[in-house]
Short mmCIF file of C-alpha atoms and ligand atoms in Angstrom, two decimals:
data_model
loop_
_atom_site.label_atom_id
_atom_site.label_comp_id
_atom_site.label_asym_id
_atom_site.label_seq_id
_atom_site.Cartn_x
_atom_site.Cartn_y
_atom_site.Cartn_z
CA MET A 144 0.50 -44.24 11.41
CA ILE A 145 -2.34 -41.90 10.18
CA LYS A 146 -3.72 -42.42 6.72
CA LYS A 147 -3.17 -39.46 4.49
CA PRO A 148 -6.47 -38.56 2.20
CA TRP A 149 -4.22 -39.26 -0.45
CA ALA A 150 -2.44 -42.34 0.72
CA GLY A 151 -4.13 -45.31 -1.72
CA ARG A 152 -1.18 -45.76 -3.78
CA PHE A 153 1.79 -45.56 -1.03
CA LYS A 154 3.00 -48.54 0.69
CA LYS A 155 5.29 -46.11 2.91
CA GLY A 156 4.40 -43.48 5.18
CA THR A 157 5.64 -39.73 4.84
CA HIS A 158 8.89 -39.55 6.69
CA LYS A 159 8.40 -37.33 9.85
CA VAL A 160 11.30 -34.91 8.36
CA ALA A 161 9.78 -34.57 5.02
CA GLU A 162 6.06 -34.17 6.78
CA LYS A 163 7.25 -31.42 9.13
CA PHE A 164 8.97 -29.72 5.92
CA SER A 165 6.22 -29.65 3.36
CA ALA A 166 3.45 -29.26 5.87
CA SER A 167 1.82 -25.43 5.41
CA ILE A 168 -0.78 -25.67 8.18
CA ASP A 169 1.11 -23.62 10.66
CA PHE A 170 0.45 -20.65 8.01
CA ASP A 171 -2.28 -21.62 6.01
CA GLN A 172 -4.57 -21.68 8.68
CA ARG A 173 -5.29 -18.14 8.26
CA LEU A 174 -7.28 -19.28 5.11
CA TYR A 175 -9.72 -21.27 7.15
CA LYS A 176 -12.78 -18.91 6.86
CA GLU A 177 -12.34 -19.20 3.06
CA ASP A 178 -11.44 -22.48 2.76
CA ILE A 179 -14.99 -23.16 4.28
CA GLU A 180 -16.50 -20.44 2.62
CA GLY A 181 -15.49 -22.13 -0.89
CA SER A 182 -16.53 -25.45 0.42
CA ILE A 183 -20.17 -24.36 1.53
CA ALA A 184 -20.54 -23.33 -2.09
CA HIS A 185 -18.77 -25.65 -3.39
CA ALA A 186 -21.24 -28.24 -1.78
CA THR A 187 -24.27 -26.16 -2.56
CA MET A 188 -23.53 -26.22 -6.07
CA LEU A 189 -22.73 -29.96 -6.24
CA ALA A 190 -26.46 -30.44 -4.85
CA ASN A 191 -27.80 -27.96 -6.93
CA GLU A 192 -26.64 -29.98 -10.28
CA GLY A 193 -27.32 -33.44 -8.64
CA ILE A 194 -23.84 -34.29 -8.07
CA ILE A 195 -24.58 -35.17 -4.47
CA LEU A 196 -27.57 -35.25 -2.54
CA LYS A 197 -29.26 -31.98 -1.13
CA LYS A 198 -29.29 -33.93 2.32
CA GLU A 199 -25.51 -35.00 2.03
CA ALA A 200 -25.00 -31.44 1.03
CA ASP A 201 -26.95 -29.92 3.90
CA LYS A 202 -24.89 -32.39 6.44
CA ILE A 203 -21.33 -31.49 5.07
CA ILE A 204 -22.55 -27.49 5.30
CA LYS A 205 -23.69 -27.97 8.81
CA GLY A 206 -20.40 -29.89 9.97
CA LEU A 207 -18.52 -26.90 8.20
CA LYS A 208 -20.07 -24.46 10.15
CA GLN A 209 -19.30 -26.71 13.29
CA ILE A 210 -15.59 -26.81 12.21
CA GLU A 211 -15.66 -22.87 11.79
CA ASN A 212 -16.57 -22.43 15.31
CA GLU A 213 -14.29 -24.82 16.36
CA ILE A 214 -11.30 -23.34 15.14
CA LYS A 215 -12.79 -19.53 15.91
CA ALA A 216 -12.68 -21.05 19.58
CA GLY A 217 -9.25 -22.28 19.34
CA LYS A 218 -10.34 -25.93 20.25
CA PHE A 219 -9.43 -27.21 16.56
CA PRO A 220 -7.08 -29.87 16.10
CA PHE A 221 -4.72 -28.71 13.59
CA SER A 222 -2.41 -31.40 12.63
CA VAL A 223 1.04 -31.70 10.40
CA GLU A 224 0.15 -34.96 9.10
CA PHE A 225 -2.58 -33.46 7.45
CA GLU A 226 -0.15 -31.07 5.47
CA ASP A 227 -2.55 -28.11 4.80
CA ILE A 228 -5.69 -26.15 6.05
CA HIS A 229 -8.00 -27.98 3.11
CA LEU A 230 -7.00 -31.60 4.48
CA ASN A 231 -6.82 -30.59 8.07
CA ILE A 232 -10.57 -29.42 7.40
CA GLU A 233 -11.54 -32.36 5.07
CA LYS A 234 -10.18 -34.85 7.54
CA ARG A 235 -12.37 -33.34 10.69
CA LEU A 236 -15.35 -33.10 8.52
CA ILE A 237 -15.27 -36.65 8.06
CA GLU A 238 -14.35 -37.20 11.28
CA LYS A 239 -17.71 -35.45 12.46
CA ILE A 240 -20.41 -36.62 9.83
CA GLY A 241 -18.50 -39.72 8.39
CA ASP A 242 -17.80 -40.79 4.91
CA VAL A 243 -20.39 -38.53 3.34
CA GLY A 244 -17.91 -35.60 4.07
CA GLY A 245 -15.47 -37.04 1.88
CA LYS A 246 -17.88 -36.12 -0.70
CA ILE A 247 -16.88 -32.69 -0.69
CA HIS A 248 -13.86 -33.04 -2.57
CA THR A 249 -15.94 -34.33 -5.55
CA ALA A 250 -15.24 -32.61 -8.54
CA ARG A 251 -12.49 -30.20 -6.79
CA SER A 252 -8.82 -30.65 -6.66
CA ARG A 253 -6.59 -28.73 -3.82
CA ASN A 254 -5.12 -26.91 -7.10
CA ASP A 255 -8.02 -24.94 -7.20
CA GLN A 256 -9.22 -25.13 -4.17
CA ILE A 257 -5.85 -23.02 -2.94
CA ALA A 258 -6.67 -20.70 -5.53
CA LEU A 259 -10.20 -19.90 -4.56
CA ASP A 260 -8.96 -19.56 -1.02
CA MET A 261 -6.10 -16.73 -1.56
CA ARG A 262 -8.53 -15.14 -4.07
CA LEU A 263 -11.27 -14.68 -1.43
CA TYR A 264 -8.76 -13.86 1.40
CA LEU A 265 -6.75 -11.29 -0.70
CA ARG A 266 -10.26 -9.69 -2.44
CA LYS A 267 -11.01 -8.74 1.50
CA GLU A 268 -7.67 -7.12 2.47
CA ILE A 269 -7.49 -5.31 -0.35
CA VAL A 270 -10.61 -3.45 0.19
CA GLU A 271 -9.60 -3.07 3.71
CA ILE A 272 -6.34 -1.91 2.59
CA THR A 273 -7.95 0.75 0.12
CA THR A 274 -10.12 2.15 2.90
CA LEU A 275 -7.06 2.47 5.02
CA ILE A 276 -5.55 4.40 2.43
CA GLU A 277 -8.91 6.43 1.47
CA ILE A 278 -9.04 7.57 5.64
CA ILE A 279 -5.30 8.65 5.32
CA SER A 280 -6.04 10.89 1.64
CA GLY A 281 -8.93 12.63 3.87
CA ARG A 282 -6.47 13.56 6.76
CA LEU A 283 -3.98 14.90 3.93
CA VAL A 284 -6.57 16.86 2.71
CA GLU A 285 -8.35 18.25 6.00
CA LEU A 286 -4.36 19.53 6.98
CA SER A 287 -4.06 20.71 3.85
CA GLU A 288 -7.11 22.87 4.57
CA LYS A 289 -5.82 23.57 8.18
CA ASN A 290 -2.18 24.94 7.09
CA ILE A 291 -3.39 26.35 3.77
CA ASP A 292 -1.53 29.61 4.45
CA ALA A 293 1.56 28.31 5.80
CA MET A 294 4.73 28.65 3.92
CA ILE A 295 7.98 26.14 3.36
CA PRO A 296 10.73 25.73 1.16
CA LEU A 297 10.55 23.74 -1.68
CA TYR A 298 13.48 21.29 -1.32
CA THR A 299 15.35 19.69 -4.31
CA HIS A 300 18.74 17.87 -3.44
CA VAL A 301 17.70 18.55 0.03
CA GLN A 302 18.62 22.32 -0.61
CA ARG A 303 16.33 25.22 -0.11
CA GLY A 304 14.68 25.95 -3.74
CA GLN A 305 11.32 27.93 -3.67
CA PRO A 306 8.83 29.00 -1.40
CA ILE A 307 5.79 26.85 -1.66
CA LEU A 308 2.68 26.56 0.26
CA LEU A 309 2.96 23.32 2.91
CA SER A 310 -0.70 22.59 1.70
CA HIS A 311 0.74 21.97 -1.62
CA GLN A 312 3.08 19.62 -0.61
CA LEU A 313 0.81 17.88 1.37
CA MET A 314 -1.48 17.75 -1.49
CA ALA A 315 1.66 16.05 -3.18
CA LEU A 316 1.39 13.21 -0.78
CA TYR A 317 -2.44 13.25 -1.55
CA GLU A 318 -1.53 12.28 -5.20
CA MET A 319 0.55 9.69 -4.22
CA LEU A 320 -1.85 7.58 -2.42
CA LYS A 321 -4.57 8.35 -4.87
CA ARG A 322 -2.43 6.34 -7.49
CA ASP A 323 -1.87 3.60 -4.79
CA ARG A 324 -5.54 3.05 -4.47
CA ALA A 325 -6.40 3.26 -8.10
CA ARG A 326 -3.74 0.53 -8.48
CA TYR A 327 -5.41 -1.52 -5.56
CA ILE A 328 -8.83 -1.28 -7.33
CA ASP A 329 -7.25 -2.35 -10.71
CA CYS A 330 -5.41 -5.03 -9.46
CA LEU A 331 -8.87 -6.30 -7.53
CA LYS A 332 -10.12 -6.53 -11.06
CA ARG A 333 -8.15 -9.58 -11.37
CA VAL A 334 -7.99 -10.90 -7.86
CA ASN A 335 -11.67 -11.32 -8.25
CA VAL A 336 -12.31 -14.03 -10.54
CA MET A 337 -13.49 -17.41 -9.39
CA PRO A 338 -11.32 -20.30 -9.95
CA LEU A 339 -13.00 -23.14 -8.68
CA GLY A 340 -13.48 -25.97 -11.22
CA ALA A 341 -10.32 -25.72 -12.77
CA GLY A 342 -9.82 -29.10 -10.72
CA ALA A 343 -5.90 -30.65 -10.55
CA GLY A 344 -5.72 -28.22 -14.33
CA ALA A 345 -7.66 -29.97 -16.80
CA GLY A 346 -11.20 -29.12 -15.77
CA THR A 347 -13.80 -31.91 -14.13
CA THR A 348 -15.58 -34.83 -15.56
CA PHE A 349 -18.87 -33.94 -13.63
CA PRO A 350 -21.40 -31.74 -14.80
CA ILE A 351 -20.48 -28.74 -12.57
CA ASN A 352 -21.91 -25.27 -12.32
CA ARG A 353 -19.07 -22.63 -12.23
CA LYS A 354 -21.12 -19.64 -12.63
CA LEU A 355 -23.44 -20.39 -9.47
CA VAL A 356 -20.34 -20.78 -7.12
CA ALA A 357 -19.06 -17.67 -8.88
CA LYS A 358 -22.35 -15.84 -7.62
CA LEU A 359 -22.76 -17.72 -4.54
CA LEU A 360 -19.28 -16.16 -3.61
CA ASP A 361 -19.90 -13.05 -5.11
CA PHE A 362 -17.53 -13.23 -7.97
CA PRO A 363 -18.23 -11.41 -11.13
CA GLY A 364 -16.84 -14.12 -13.35
CA VAL A 365 -14.99 -17.13 -13.71
CA THR A 366 -11.55 -17.65 -15.04
CA ASP A 367 -11.53 -19.05 -18.69
CA ASN A 368 -8.24 -21.53 -18.77
CA SER A 369 -8.18 -24.18 -16.50
CA ILE A 370 -4.20 -24.72 -16.86
CA ASP A 371 -3.79 -21.30 -16.38
CA THR A 372 -6.31 -21.05 -13.56
CA VAL A 373 -3.97 -23.51 -11.25
CA SER A 374 -0.77 -21.95 -12.49
CA ASP A 375 -1.62 -18.32 -12.06
CA ARG A 376 0.09 -16.19 -9.36
CA ASP A 377 0.06 -13.02 -10.86
CA PHE A 378 -2.99 -11.44 -8.75
CA ILE A 379 -0.50 -12.21 -5.75
CA ILE A 380 2.57 -10.65 -7.87
CA GLU A 381 0.22 -7.67 -8.86
CA PHE A 382 -0.75 -7.32 -4.81
CA ILE A 383 2.60 -7.06 -3.51
CA SER A 384 4.11 -5.04 -6.45
CA THR A 385 1.40 -2.59 -5.91
CA SER A 386 1.95 -2.76 -1.78
CA ALA A 387 5.69 -2.26 -2.76
CA THR A 388 5.35 1.16 -4.39
CA LEU A 389 2.74 2.02 -1.82
CA MET A 390 5.13 1.33 0.86
CA MET A 391 7.93 3.36 -1.05
CA HIS A 392 5.83 5.97 -0.70
CA LEU A 393 4.61 5.79 3.01
CA SER A 394 8.55 5.33 3.10
CA ARG A 395 9.45 8.78 1.54
CA ILE A 396 6.65 10.38 3.88
CA SER A 397 8.24 9.03 6.70
CA GLU A 398 11.60 10.22 5.64
CA GLU A 399 10.05 13.72 5.02
CA PHE A 400 8.74 13.39 8.67
CA VAL A 401 12.07 12.39 10.09
CA LEU A 402 13.92 14.93 8.64
CA TRP A 403 11.55 17.74 9.14
CA SER A 404 11.54 16.58 12.89
CA THR A 405 15.13 16.90 13.31
CA LYS A 406 16.54 19.88 15.07
CA GLU A 407 18.13 21.14 12.12
CA PHE A 408 14.91 21.47 10.34
CA ASP A 409 12.30 21.27 13.09
CA PHE A 410 9.19 21.74 11.18
CA VAL A 411 7.09 19.31 12.72
CA ASP A 412 6.24 17.61 16.18
CA LEU A 413 5.19 14.27 15.90
CA GLY A 414 3.51 13.95 19.01
CA ASP A 415 4.79 12.04 22.32
CA GLU A 416 2.27 9.19 21.27
CA PHE A 417 4.47 8.72 18.25
CA THR A 418 7.86 8.93 19.27
CA THR A 419 10.08 7.39 21.86
CA GLY A 420 12.81 8.10 24.26
CA SER A 421 16.27 7.24 24.40
CA SER A 422 17.36 4.87 27.14
CA ILE A 423 20.86 6.92 27.51
CA MET A 424 20.50 10.24 26.02
CA PRO A 425 17.62 12.46 28.20
CA GLN A 426 16.77 14.84 25.81
CA LYS A 427 16.19 12.77 22.87
CA ARG A 428 12.61 12.22 21.35
CA ASN A 429 13.06 9.52 18.38
CA PRO A 430 11.00 9.43 15.23
CA ASP A 431 10.67 5.84 15.59
CA MET A 432 7.45 5.16 14.27
CA ALA A 433 8.25 6.95 10.88
CA GLU A 434 11.73 5.08 10.92
CA LEU A 435 9.97 1.38 11.08
CA ILE A 436 7.41 2.44 8.32
CA ARG A 437 10.57 3.14 6.18
CA GLY A 438 12.49 0.05 7.46
CA LYS A 439 9.37 -2.28 6.74
CA THR A 440 9.28 -1.38 3.40
CA GLY A 441 12.30 -3.50 2.75
CA ARG A 442 10.19 -6.32 3.67
CA VAL A 443 7.54 -5.68 1.13
CA TYR A 444 10.29 -5.44 -1.34
CA GLY A 445 11.89 -8.73 -0.17
CA ASN A 446 8.36 -10.44 -0.31
CA GLN A 447 7.93 -9.19 -4.22
CA VAL A 448 11.54 -10.55 -4.98
CA THR A 449 10.13 -13.91 -3.26
CA ILE A 450 7.20 -14.72 -5.30
CA LEU A 451 8.51 -13.61 -8.67
CA THR A 452 11.45 -15.93 -8.01
CA ILE A 453 9.50 -18.64 -6.62
CA MET A 454 7.16 -18.44 -10.33
CA LYS A 455 10.01 -17.48 -12.57
CA GLY A 456 11.27 -21.09 -13.18
CA LEU A 457 8.07 -23.13 -13.04
CA PRO A 458 6.73 -25.32 -15.58
CA PHE A 459 2.91 -25.54 -16.02
CA SER A 460 0.34 -26.19 -14.23
CA TYR A 461 0.61 -26.30 -10.25
CA ASN A 462 3.72 -27.22 -8.48
CA ARG A 463 4.06 -27.55 -5.06
CA ASP A 464 6.71 -24.70 -4.71
CA MET A 465 3.90 -22.56 -5.08
CA GLN A 466 2.69 -23.22 -1.53
CA GLU A 467 5.70 -20.65 -0.74
CA ASP A 468 3.49 -17.93 -1.98
CA LYS A 469 1.48 -17.41 0.75
CA GLU A 470 3.63 -16.10 3.88
CA PRO A 471 4.88 -13.42 1.13
CA MET A 472 1.08 -12.69 0.92
CA PHE A 473 0.68 -12.71 4.33
CA ASP A 474 3.32 -10.87 5.75
CA THR A 475 2.72 -7.90 2.78
CA VAL A 476 -0.86 -7.55 3.98
CA ASP A 477 0.06 -7.36 7.80
CA THR A 478 2.92 -5.06 7.32
CA VAL A 479 0.92 -2.78 4.84
CA LYS A 480 -1.98 -2.55 7.03
CA ALA A 481 0.07 -2.14 10.12
CA CYS A 482 1.96 0.93 8.51
CA LEU A 483 -0.92 2.51 7.04
CA GLU A 484 -2.79 2.13 10.50
CA VAL A 485 0.24 3.84 12.12
CA LEU A 486 0.94 6.58 9.90
CA SER A 487 -2.81 7.22 10.07
CA GLU A 488 -2.98 8.13 13.54
CA MET A 489 0.37 9.78 13.39
CA LEU A 490 -1.37 12.40 10.87
CA ASN A 491 -3.86 12.93 13.59
CA SER A 492 -1.30 13.93 16.22
CA ILE A 493 1.32 15.84 13.76
CA LYS A 494 1.90 19.74 14.42
CA PHE A 495 3.41 21.69 12.01
CA LYS A 496 5.61 24.47 12.96
CA HIS A 497 4.90 27.32 10.80
CA ASP A 498 7.34 30.06 12.24
CA ASN A 499 10.19 28.10 11.52
CA MET A 500 9.69 26.89 8.22
CA LYS A 501 8.81 30.73 7.40
CA LYS A 502 12.29 31.43 9.12
CA ALA A 503 13.84 28.80 6.69
CA LEU A 504 12.25 30.97 3.85
CA ASN A 505 14.08 34.15 5.12
CA GLU A 506 17.85 32.57 4.60
CA GLY A 507 19.02 31.63 1.29
CA PHE A 508 17.97 33.32 -1.36
CA ILE A 509 14.86 31.31 -1.86
CA THR A 510 13.26 33.60 -4.55
CA ALA A 511 16.17 34.10 -6.90
CA THR A 512 14.49 32.13 -9.60
CA ASP A 513 11.65 34.76 -9.22
CA VAL A 514 14.42 37.32 -9.46
CA ALA A 515 15.59 35.71 -13.06
CA ASP A 516 12.04 35.03 -14.26
CA TYR A 517 11.34 38.86 -13.73
CA LEU A 518 14.31 39.71 -16.26
CA SER A 519 13.03 36.99 -18.89
CA ARG A 520 9.55 38.32 -18.75
CA LYS A 521 11.24 41.74 -19.40
CA GLY A 522 12.53 40.23 -22.74
CA LEU A 523 16.23 38.63 -21.25
CA PRO A 524 16.71 35.09 -22.66
CA PHE A 525 16.47 32.80 -19.74
CA ARG A 526 20.05 31.57 -19.62
CA GLN A 527 21.10 35.68 -19.32
CA SER A 528 18.60 36.65 -16.61
CA HIS A 529 20.26 32.90 -14.62
CA GLU A 530 23.43 34.50 -15.01
CA VAL A 531 22.69 38.07 -13.86
CA THR A 532 20.55 36.63 -10.98
CA GLY A 533 23.41 34.63 -9.96
CA ASN A 534 26.00 37.55 -10.09
CA ILE A 535 22.92 39.30 -7.72
CA VAL A 536 23.17 36.14 -5.47
CA SER A 537 26.76 36.43 -5.01
CA TYR A 538 26.96 39.79 -4.22
CA ALA A 539 24.07 39.66 -1.31
CA GLU A 540 25.88 36.73 0.00
CA GLU A 541 28.92 38.84 0.43
CA LYS A 542 27.00 42.00 2.05
CA GLY A 543 25.32 39.12 4.21
CA LEU A 544 22.08 40.39 3.07
CA GLU A 545 18.70 38.45 1.63
CA LEU A 546 17.59 39.55 -1.94
CA MET A 547 14.64 41.46 -0.41
CA ASP A 548 16.68 43.23 1.54
CA LEU A 549 18.77 44.62 -1.72
CA ASP A 550 17.64 48.47 -2.56
CA ILE A 551 16.78 48.92 -6.18
CA SER A 552 19.60 50.94 -7.08
CA GLU A 553 21.85 47.81 -6.12
CA PHE A 554 19.55 45.55 -8.68
CA ARG A 555 20.09 48.07 -11.16
CA LYS A 556 23.58 47.78 -11.16
CA PHE A 557 23.10 44.33 -12.57
CA SER A 558 20.46 45.11 -15.25
CA LYS A 559 18.49 48.11 -16.11
CA LEU A 560 15.28 45.69 -16.57
CA PHE A 561 14.44 46.02 -12.71
CA GLU A 562 12.08 48.34 -11.41
CA GLU A 563 10.21 48.77 -8.22
CA ASP A 564 7.48 46.23 -9.13
CA LEU A 565 10.34 43.45 -8.34
CA TYR A 566 9.49 43.49 -4.97
CA ASN A 567 5.85 42.19 -5.90
CA PHE A 568 7.29 39.38 -7.09
CA ILE A 569 10.47 38.43 -5.03
CA THR A 570 8.46 38.57 -1.41
CA LEU A 571 7.44 35.11 -0.41
CA ASP A 572 4.15 35.77 -0.91
CA GLY A 573 4.43 37.23 -4.32
CA SER A 574 6.68 34.31 -5.45
CA ILE A 575 3.68 31.90 -4.15
CA GLU A 576 1.00 33.65 -5.97
CA SER A 577 2.52 34.03 -8.99
CA ARG A 578 3.05 30.62 -9.66
CA LYS A 579 -0.62 29.99 -11.06
CA SER A 580 0.43 27.67 -13.78
CA HIS A 581 -2.06 24.21 -13.75
CA GLY A 582 -0.54 22.13 -10.28
CA GLY A 583 1.24 25.34 -9.16
CA THR A 584 1.65 26.44 -5.47
CA ALA A 585 -0.77 29.49 -5.97
CA LYS A 586 -3.21 29.27 -3.31
CA LYS A 587 -5.91 29.52 -5.86
CA ASN A 588 -4.53 26.64 -7.42
CA VAL A 589 -4.14 24.71 -3.67
CA VAL A 590 -7.72 25.46 -2.88
CA LYS A 591 -8.85 24.28 -6.13
CA MET A 592 -7.26 20.78 -5.75
CA ILE A 593 -8.50 20.79 -2.21
CA LYS A 594 -11.82 21.07 -3.33
CA LEU A 595 -11.56 18.79 -6.31
CA ALA A 596 -9.78 16.49 -3.73
CA LYS A 597 -12.73 16.41 -1.44
CA LYS A 598 -15.35 15.45 -4.43
CA GLU A 599 -13.04 12.32 -5.34
CA ILE A 600 -12.74 11.23 -1.90
CA ALA A 601 -16.51 11.55 -1.53
CA SER A 602 -17.22 9.49 -4.64
CA TRP A 603 -14.85 6.52 -3.32
N1 LIG B 88 -0.97 -26.43 0.06
C1 LIG B 88 -1.14 -26.47 -1.08
C2 LIG B 88 -0.34 -24.97 -1.53
O1 LIG B 88 -0.73 -24.22 -0.69
C3 LIG B 88 -2.30 -26.70 -1.63
C4 LIG B 88 -2.29 -27.14 -2.96
C5 LIG B 88 -1.71 -28.16 -3.06
N2 LIG B 88 -1.92 -29.51 -4.02
C6 LIG B 88 -1.27 -30.29 -4.43
N3 LIG B 88 -1.54 -31.23 -5.22
N4 LIG B 88 -0.23 -30.68 -3.53
O2 LIG B 88 -0.19 -24.72 -2.47
#
């Protein structure tokens, strides 16, 4: 029987079933780099404070670096008997450099060690995720600029509502992602705090120097309460919740593209590289990538529920339940990055079908709001303008005509307030150009927002 590092007070070994059940090495080996990085900083600090000898630290550090290479090369003998990444590495270190390897765990517990590993891991991933969001944000702004004049219906209730610029809608997506980015950056502040030194949860009797460890690992500060430090998983919860919101946005963007790529809408061509065929229907081109982004959103929501549920009933401080935090965290990282990568490439190959969008604008009385607004600008209370316009729409519908096709004399049958200048407002251009209020779809506004966005992106 292999002797476990904590086996001192045990007379019998762990049951095989229990061992397999409780081991996390299959998934937490993903943290090997962070584990080693943290241990190197810890050993450096222990030597610096005279807690271990400098030459002991040197040996430990050299051994850890060799272990890192072994793992990288796929030559490390991971073993379930040693539960997790921490014990696997520690055991190997002792194997390699002898008993002095055991000194690495001076003034440390796995409870603060795992918190450190996950914070190191997550802060790196958050930076990568924000970079991907930034790339997509830039693409959206580019696309807006490229399609600046294209018009499309604004839909509410999936019914054609008012004419807008496609660029305005693309910039709406930019706004969503900008908020996501800000949320990740804010979350990073709370991830990026150094936990080591909390020990098992009460602190340590050794004269450690936590600030030095923070400096070595490039953390701006250290955690302030040892109990909270080993109990806290808010930083993961926040990360997943931020990711859930991002995924909800990616899902809506995908849903829009799915709809727009149907023959019914036919507003976009997603490109051969990002669509797939049907094994039975030769004519089909399916928007699978967009659908999968939409589908994978569910995983991240699931991860959110998982982690909240793991934490909700836990007494202070560390409990083994918390080992279950890793898989939802890893899965969220993998899912979010994969979706962002595919979306970002998809945006490179997407083509907007301007003519079809325009065609959709020429049916459905899309400028009816503009007719009502016209009347109200001439003094009619909006409720009445709405009613009069409703009657005109119904009249045009019966005649099979669009509003723009009606003669001014026909408009005047419904209200004497109508004059020739009406046509300046109820054409598509006129309607769009008159929505000049801040944040509206008038081209001048959109151009301004694109300029602003470019400045924002340049400052990121
Ligand atoms: N594998 C453990 C986890 O992921 C590390 C901390 C274990 N601490 C302990 N005292 N068993 O949470």
